[in-house]
Amino acid sequence: PTIEVLAAGVEQLGFGFYRGFFVTREAEQFVNLWEWLRRPPLQSERQPVLESVAQVIARLHAGRIDHADLNLTNILVFPRTPQPQSLVIDFDRACASNDSLSSSQRKRSLQRLQRSLHKLDPRAQFSSSIDSEIFCRGYRARLASLQSEVLDIPSETRNNT
């Protein structure tokens, strides 16, 4: 659930130091989640977009990716009707794990997102507790569905991957 990477490179800066970069396809018509929240979205699009964001983050976590900088500006949304799209960007500090993310890793990631919301919107002018409930329900439902899909794979297939 991220933008398409077209190229990547590494520049050596000296002993043990380097700078990495990615060239990605532009996510046309997408805006970051903070921009979207600040321009009062239509009520009819609010729930589907928040659910889309929750589902993408659940997919990220189910895919064993720990995004160390999950915040409102690293989530892009395209609020088209009826199926909004969401993307996660800025994976420079992300870690892929061989094992499933622990509940504490997922919780830390979601708390980082919540801190971002409180930092950018300290008076809750652009978000509400209802938004949080919609997000949490969508995240839990999608994560449970993805985890059950993994459990449905026959054990002999899982052991061969």
PDB file of N, CA and C in Angstrom, residues 88-158:
ATOM      1  N   VAL A  88       0.772   4.627   2.131  1.00  0.00           N
ATOM      2  CA  VAL A  88       1.727   5.007   3.166  1.00  0.00           C
ATOM      3  C   VAL A  88       3.052   5.297   2.472  1.00  0.00           C
ATOM      4  N   ILE A  89       3.712   6.375   2.888  1.00  0.00           N
ATOM      5  CA  ILE A  89       4.994   6.758   2.288  1.00  0.00           C
ATOM      6  C   ILE A  89       6.049   6.919   3.383  1.00  0.00           C
ATOM      7  N   ASP A  90       7.268   7.220   2.974  1.00  0.00           N
ATOM      8  CA  ASP A  90       8.398   7.537   3.855  1.00  0.00           C
ATOM      9  C   ASP A  90       8.817   6.338   4.703  1.00  0.00           C
ATOM     10  N   PHE A  91       9.379   5.363   4.034  1.00  0.00           N
ATOM     11  CA  PHE A  91       9.789   4.125   4.687  1.00  0.00           C
ATOM     12  C   PHE A  91      11.269   4.124   5.074  1.00  0.00           C
ATOM     13  N   ASP A  92      11.898   5.287   5.151  1.00  0.00           N
ATOM     14  CA  ASP A  92      13.341   5.307   5.389  1.00  0.00           C
ATOM     15  C   ASP A  92      13.740   4.733   6.745  1.00  0.00           C
ATOM     16  N   ARG A  93      12.876   4.771   7.733  1.00  0.00           N
ATOM     17  CA  ARG A  93      13.205   4.179   9.037  1.00  0.00           C
ATOM     18  C   ARG A  93      12.366   2.933   9.328  1.00  0.00           C
ATOM     19  N   ALA A  94      11.653   2.448   8.342  1.00  0.00           N
ATOM     20  CA  ALA A  94      10.802   1.268   8.531  1.00  0.00           C
ATOM     21  C   ALA A  94      11.653   0.008   8.607  1.00  0.00           C
ATOM     22  N   CYS A  95      11.127  -0.986   9.293  1.00  0.00           N
ATOM     23  CA  CYS A  95      11.811  -2.276   9.417  1.00  0.00           C
ATOM     24  C   CYS A  95      10.855  -3.385   9.013  1.00  0.00           C
ATOM     25  N   ALA A  96      11.366  -4.307   8.208  1.00  0.00           N
ATOM     26  CA  ALA A  96      10.607  -5.501   7.864  1.00  0.00           C
ATOM     27  C   ALA A  96      11.063  -6.608   8.805  1.00  0.00           C
ATOM     28  N   SER A  97      10.119  -7.370   9.285  1.00  0.00           N
ATOM     29  CA  SER A  97      10.418  -8.419  10.247  1.00  0.00           C
ATOM     30  C   SER A  97      10.147  -9.789   9.634  1.00  0.00           C
ATOM     31  N   ASN A  98      10.902 -10.782  10.061  1.00  0.00           N
ATOM     32  CA  ASN A  98      10.635 -12.155   9.639  1.00  0.00           C
ATOM     33  C   ASN A  98       9.430 -12.716  10.372  1.00  0.00           C
ATOM     34  N   ASP A  99       9.153 -12.167  11.530  1.00  0.00           N
ATOM     35  CA  ASP A  99       8.034 -12.622  12.348  1.00  0.00           C
ATOM     36  C   ASP A  99       6.923 -11.591  12.317  1.00  0.00           C
ATOM     37  N   SER A 100       5.748 -12.007  12.730  1.00  0.00           N
ATOM     38  CA  SER A 100       4.631 -11.077  12.852  1.00  0.00           C
ATOM     39  C   SER A 100       4.989  -9.984  13.842  1.00  0.00           C
ATOM     40  N   LEU A 101       4.462  -8.789  13.616  1.00  0.00           N
ATOM     41  CA  LEU A 101       4.689  -7.714  14.577  1.00  0.00           C
ATOM     42  C   LEU A 101       3.966  -8.051  15.872  1.00  0.00           C
ATOM     43  N   SER A 102       4.605  -7.773  16.972  1.00  0.00           N
ATOM     44  CA  SER A 102       3.967  -8.003  18.272  1.00  0.00           C
ATOM     45  C   SER A 102       2.899  -6.942  18.497  1.00  0.00           C
ATOM     46  N   SER A 103       2.019  -7.210  19.418  1.00  0.00           N
ATOM     47  CA  SER A 103       0.983  -6.217  19.726  1.00  0.00           C
ATOM     48  C   SER A 103       1.620  -4.935  20.234  1.00  0.00           C
ATOM     49  N   SER A 104       2.746  -5.022  20.943  1.00  0.00           N
ATOM     50  CA  SER A 104       3.394  -3.798  21.435  1.00  0.00           C
ATOM     51  C   SER A 104       4.007  -3.004  20.272  1.00  0.00           C
ATOM     52  N   GLN A 105       4.523  -3.678  19.246  1.00  0.00           N
ATOM     53  CA  GLN A 105       5.036  -2.966  18.077  1.00  0.00           C
ATOM     54  C   GLN A 105       3.900  -2.264  17.328  1.00  0.00           C
ATOM     55  N   ARG A 106       2.791  -2.964  17.149  1.00  0.00           N
ATOM     56  CA  ARG A 106       1.641  -2.346  16.476  1.00  0.00           C
ATOM     57  C   ARG A 106       1.114  -1.174  17.298  1.00  0.00           C
ATOM     58  N   LYS A 107       1.040  -1.360  18.605  1.00  0.00           N
ATOM     59  CA  LYS A 107       0.543  -0.302  19.493  1.00  0.00           C
ATOM     60  C   LYS A 107       1.451   0.930  19.428  1.00  0.00           C
ATOM     61  N   ARG A 108       2.768   0.720  19.435  1.00  0.00           N
ATOM     62  CA  ARG A 108       3.714   1.836  19.361  1.00  0.00           C
ATOM     63  C   ARG A 108       3.526   2.609  18.053  1.00  0.00           C
ATOM     64  N   SER A 109       3.321   1.892  16.975  1.00  0.00           N
ATOM     65  CA  SER A 109       3.115   2.522  15.677  1.00  0.00           C
ATOM     66  C   SER A 109       1.833   3.360  15.672  1.00  0.00           C
ATOM     67  N   LEU A 110       0.773   2.793  16.216  1.00  0.00           N
ATOM     68  CA  LEU A 110      -0.505   3.523  16.265  1.00  0.00           C
ATOM     69  C   LEU A 110      -0.439   4.702  17.236  1.00  0.00           C
ATOM     70  N   GLN A 111       0.318   4.562  18.302  1.00  0.00           N
ATOM     71  CA  GLN A 111       0.486   5.687  19.228  1.00  0.00           C
ATOM     72  C   GLN A 111       1.256   6.816  18.565  1.00  0.00           C
ATOM     73  N   ARG A 112       2.209   6.480  17.714  1.00  0.00           N
ATOM     74  CA  ARG A 112       2.950   7.501  16.956  1.00  0.00           C
ATOM     75  C   ARG A 112       1.996   8.271  16.057  1.00  0.00           C
ATOM     76  N   LEU A 113       1.079   7.566  15.434  1.00  0.00           N
ATOM     77  CA  LEU A 113       0.077   8.217  14.594  1.00  0.00           C
ATOM     78  C   LEU A 113      -0.820   9.127  15.431  1.00  0.00           C
ATOM     79  N   GLN A 114      -1.215   8.651  16.592  1.00  0.00           N
ATOM     80  CA  GLN A 114      -2.064   9.456  17.483  1.00  0.00           C
ATOM     81  C   GLN A 114      -1.327  10.704  17.979  1.00  0.00           C
ATOM     82  N   ARG A 115      -0.043  10.572  18.307  1.00  0.00           N
ATOM     83  CA  ARG A 115       0.738  11.748  18.732  1.00  0.00           C
ATOM     84  C   ARG A 115       0.815  12.773  17.605  1.00  0.00           C
ATOM     85  N   SER A 116       0.945  12.290  16.390  1.00  0.00           N
ATOM     86  CA  SER A 116       0.971  13.185  15.237  1.00  0.00           C
ATOM     87  C   SER A 116      -0.332  13.968  15.140  1.00  0.00           C
ATOM     88  N   LEU A 117      -1.444  13.284  15.341  1.00  0.00           N
ATOM     89  CA  LEU A 117      -2.749  13.951  15.297  1.00  0.00           C
ATOM     90  C   LEU A 117      -2.846  15.010  16.397  1.00  0.00           C
ATOM     91  N   HIS A 118      -2.432  14.664  17.612  1.00  0.00           N
ATOM     92  CA  HIS A 118      -2.517  15.615  18.722  1.00  0.00           C
ATOM     93  C   HIS A 118      -1.560  16.793  18.534  1.00  0.00           C
ATOM     94  N   LYS A 119      -0.426  16.545  17.928  1.00  0.00           N
ATOM     95  CA  LYS A 119       0.534  17.622  17.676  1.00  0.00           C
ATOM     96  C   LYS A 119      -0.006  18.604  16.636  1.00  0.00           C
ATOM     97  N   LEU A 120      -0.563  18.066  15.551  1.00  0.00           N
ATOM     98  CA  LEU A 120      -1.062  18.917  14.469  1.00  0.00           C
ATOM     99  C   LEU A 120      -2.429  19.523  14.776  1.00  0.00           C
ATOM    100  N   ASP A 121      -3.209  18.849  15.574  1.00  0.00           N
ATOM    101  CA  ASP A 121      -4.581  19.289  15.873  1.00  0.00           C
ATOM    102  C   ASP A 121      -4.820  19.256  17.391  1.00  0.00           C
ATOM    103  N   PRO A 122      -4.080  20.073  18.157  1.00  0.00           N
ATOM    104  CA  PRO A 122      -4.164  19.980  19.625  1.00  0.00           C
ATOM    105  C   PRO A 122      -5.540  20.305  20.192  1.00  0.00           C
ATOM    106  N   ARG A 123      -6.318  21.105  19.485  1.00  0.00           N
ATOM    107  CA  ARG A 123      -7.652  21.464  19.990  1.00  0.00           C
ATOM    108  C   ARG A 123      -8.758  20.619  19.342  1.00  0.00           C
ATOM    109  N   ALA A 124      -8.379  19.595  18.622  1.00  0.00           N
ATOM    110  CA  ALA A 124      -9.319  18.680  17.962  1.00  0.00           C
ATOM    111  C   ALA A 124     -10.349  19.432  17.120  1.00  0.00           C
ATOM    112  N   GLN A 125      -9.856  20.382  16.343  1.00  0.00           N
ATOM    113  CA  GLN A 125     -10.740  21.136  15.450  1.00  0.00           C
ATOM    114  C   GLN A 125     -11.094  20.341  14.198  1.00  0.00           C
ATOM    115  N   PHE A 126     -10.207  19.424  13.814  1.00  0.00           N
ATOM    116  CA  PHE A 126     -10.380  18.730  12.540  1.00  0.00           C
ATOM    117  C   PHE A 126     -10.622  17.234  12.688  1.00  0.00           C
ATOM    118  N   SER A 127     -10.661  16.768  13.910  1.00  0.00           N
ATOM    119  CA  SER A 127     -10.900  15.349  14.148  1.00  0.00           C
ATOM    120  C   SER A 127     -11.735  15.197  15.404  1.00  0.00           C
ATOM    121  N   SER A 128     -12.310  14.013  15.563  1.00  0.00           N
ATOM    122  CA  SER A 128     -13.191  13.785  16.709  1.00  0.00           C
ATOM    123  C   SER A 128     -12.989  12.378  17.253  1.00  0.00           C
ATOM    124  N   SER A 129     -13.597  12.123  18.385  1.00  0.00           N
ATOM    125  CA  SER A 129     -13.531  10.777  18.963  1.00  0.00           C
ATOM    126  C   SER A 129     -14.263   9.777  18.063  1.00  0.00           C
ATOM    127  N   ILE A 130     -15.254  10.246  17.335  1.00  0.00           N
ATOM    128  CA  ILE A 130     -15.960   9.367  16.385  1.00  0.00           C
ATOM    129  C   ILE A 130     -14.999   8.922  15.279  1.00  0.00           C
ATOM    130  N   ASP A 131     -14.153   9.851  14.802  1.00  0.00           N
ATOM    131  CA  ASP A 131     -13.148   9.501  13.801  1.00  0.00           C
ATOM    132  C   ASP A 131     -12.227   8.408  14.340  1.00  0.00           C
ATOM    133  N   SER A 132     -11.800   8.561  15.586  1.00  0.00           N
ATOM    134  CA  SER A 132     -10.920   7.563  16.209  1.00  0.00           C
ATOM    135  C   SER A 132     -11.611   6.210  16.305  1.00  0.00           C
ATOM    136  N   GLU A 133     -12.875   6.216  16.657  1.00  0.00           N
ATOM    137  CA  GLU A 133     -13.635   4.958  16.752  1.00  0.00           C
ATOM    138  C   GLU A 133     -13.743   4.282  15.390  1.00  0.00           C
ATOM    139  N   ILE A 134     -14.037   5.071  14.361  1.00  0.00           N
ATOM    140  CA  ILE A 134     -14.139   4.524  12.999  1.00  0.00           C
ATOM    141  C   ILE A 134     -12.807   3.899  12.602  1.00  0.00           C
ATOM    142  N   PHE A 135     -11.715   4.629  12.855  1.00  0.00           N
ATOM    143  CA  PHE A 135     -10.379   4.132  12.515  1.00  0.00           C
ATOM    144  C   PHE A 135     -10.083   2.830  13.268  1.00  0.00           C
ATOM    145  N   CYS A 136     -10.302   2.827  14.569  1.00  0.00           N
ATOM    146  CA  CYS A 136      -9.977   1.645  15.392  1.00  0.00           C
ATOM    147  C   CYS A 136     -10.793   0.425  14.971  1.00  0.00           C
ATOM    148  N   ARG A 137     -12.076   0.623  14.706  1.00  0.00           N
ATOM    149  CA  ARG A 137     -12.922  -0.496  14.252  1.00  0.00           C
ATOM    150  C   ARG A 137     -12.411  -1.044  12.927  1.00  0.00           C
ATOM    151  N   GLY A 138     -12.109  -0.151  12.003  1.00  0.00           N
ATOM    152  CA  GLY A 138     -11.613  -0.576  10.692  1.00  0.00           C
ATOM    153  C   GLY A 138     -10.273  -1.279  10.784  1.00  0.00           C
ATOM    154  N   TYR A 139      -9.394  -0.774  11.624  1.00  0.00           N
ATOM    155  CA  TYR A 139      -8.077  -1.386  11.801  1.00  0.00           C
ATOM    156  C   TYR A 139      -8.212  -2.785  12.388  1.00  0.00           C
ATOM    157  N   ARG A 140      -8.964  -2.903  13.476  1.00  0.00           N
ATOM    158  CA  ARG A 140      -9.118  -4.215  14.131  1.00  0.00           C
ATOM    159  C   ARG A 140      -9.755  -5.235  13.197  1.00  0.00           C
ATOM    160  N   ALA A 141     -10.789  -4.823  12.474  1.00  0.00           N
ATOM    161  CA  ALA A 141     -11.495  -5.739  11.573  1.00  0.00           C
ATOM    162  C   ALA A 141     -10.567  -6.219  10.453  1.00  0.00           C
ATOM    163  N   ARG A 142      -9.830  -5.301   9.840  1.00  0.00           N
ATOM    164  CA  ARG A 142      -8.948  -5.680   8.730  1.00  0.00           C
ATOM    165  C   ARG A 142      -7.780  -6.532   9.217  1.00  0.00           C
ATOM    166  N   LEU A 143      -7.198  -6.176  10.370  1.00  0.00           N
ATOM    167  CA  LEU A 143      -6.095  -6.954  10.907  1.00  0.00           C
ATOM    168  C   LEU A 143      -6.551  -8.374  11.234  1.00  0.00           C
ATOM    169  N   ALA A 144      -7.727  -8.504  11.846  1.00  0.00           N
ATOM    170  CA  ALA A 144      -8.262  -9.836  12.182  1.00  0.00           C
ATOM    171  C   ALA A 144      -8.490 -10.647  10.912  1.00  0.00           C
ATOM    172  N   SER A 145      -9.032 -10.010   9.879  1.00  0.00           N
ATOM    173  CA  SER A 145      -9.292 -10.724   8.627  1.00  0.00           C
ATOM    174  C   SER A 145      -7.992 -11.160   7.964  1.00  0.00           C
ATOM    175  N   LEU A 146      -6.974 -10.307   7.977  1.00  0.00           N
ATOM    176  CA  LEU A 146      -5.692 -10.666   7.380  1.00  0.00           C
ATOM    177  C   LEU A 146      -5.005 -11.771   8.170  1.00  0.00           C
ATOM    178  N   GLN A 147      -5.088 -11.718   9.480  1.00  0.00           N
ATOM    179  CA  GLN A 147      -4.471 -12.753  10.307  1.00  0.00           C
ATOM    180  C   GLN A 147      -5.189 -14.089  10.138  1.00  0.00           C
ATOM    181  N   SER A 148      -6.502 -14.057   9.985  1.00  0.00           N
ATOM    182  CA  SER A 148      -7.223 -15.320   9.786  1.00  0.00           C
ATOM    183  C   SER A 148      -6.914 -15.905   8.411  1.00  0.00           C
ATOM    184  N   GLU A 149      -6.660 -15.061   7.406  1.00  0.00           N
ATOM    185  CA  GLU A 149      -6.263 -15.561   6.090  1.00  0.00           C
ATOM    186  C   GLU A 149      -4.954 -16.325   6.200  1.00  0.00           C
ATOM    187  N   VAL A 150      -4.014 -15.825   6.979  1.00  0.00           N
ATOM    188  CA  VAL A 150      -2.732 -16.509   7.173  1.00  0.00           C
ATOM    189  C   VAL A 150      -2.961 -17.837   7.873  1.00  0.00           C
ATOM    190  N   LEU A 151      -3.857 -17.852   8.854  1.00  0.00           N
ATOM    191  CA  LEU A 151      -4.129 -19.081   9.589  1.00  0.00           C
ATOM    192  C   LEU A 151      -4.841 -20.120   8.736  1.00  0.00           C
ATOM    193  N   ASP A 152      -5.539 -19.685   7.673  1.00  0.00           N
ATOM    194  CA  ASP A 152      -6.257 -20.608   6.802  1.00  0.00           C
ATOM    195  C   ASP A 152      -5.346 -21.331   5.809  1.00  0.00           C
ATOM    196  N   ILE A 153      -4.092 -20.879   5.670  1.00  0.00           N
ATOM    197  CA  ILE A 153      -3.164 -21.535   4.749  1.00  0.00           C
ATOM    198  C   ILE A 153      -2.807 -22.888   5.344  1.00  0.00           C
ATOM    199  N   PRO A 154      -2.918 -23.977   4.570  1.00  0.00           N
ATOM    200  CA  PRO A 154      -2.549 -25.304   5.105  1.00  0.00           C
ATOM    201  C   PRO A 154      -1.133 -25.281   5.663  1.00  0.00           C
ATOM    202  N   SER A 155      -0.921 -25.963   6.779  1.00  0.00           N
ATOM    203  CA  SER A 155       0.369 -25.907   7.474  1.00  0.00           C
ATOM    204  C   SER A 155       1.521 -26.369   6.597  1.00  0.00           C
ATOM    205  N   GLU A 156       1.310 -27.375   5.717  1.00  0.00           N
ATOM    206  CA  GLU A 156       2.420 -27.829   4.876  1.00  0.00           C
ATOM    207  C   GLU A 156       2.837 -26.752   3.888  1.00  0.00           C
ATOM    208  N   THR A 157       1.893 -25.888   3.452  1.00  0.00           N
ATOM    209  CA  THR A 157       2.225 -24.780   2.563  1.00  0.00           C
ATOM    210  C   THR A 157       3.006 -23.718   3.316  1.00  0.00           C
ATOM    211  N   ARG A 158       2.559 -23.388   4.541  1.00  0.00           N
ATOM    212  CA  ARG A 158       3.251 -22.387   5.351  1.00  0.00           C
ATOM    213  C   ARG A 158       4.686 -22.799   5.633  1.00  0.00           C
TER     214      ARG A 158
END
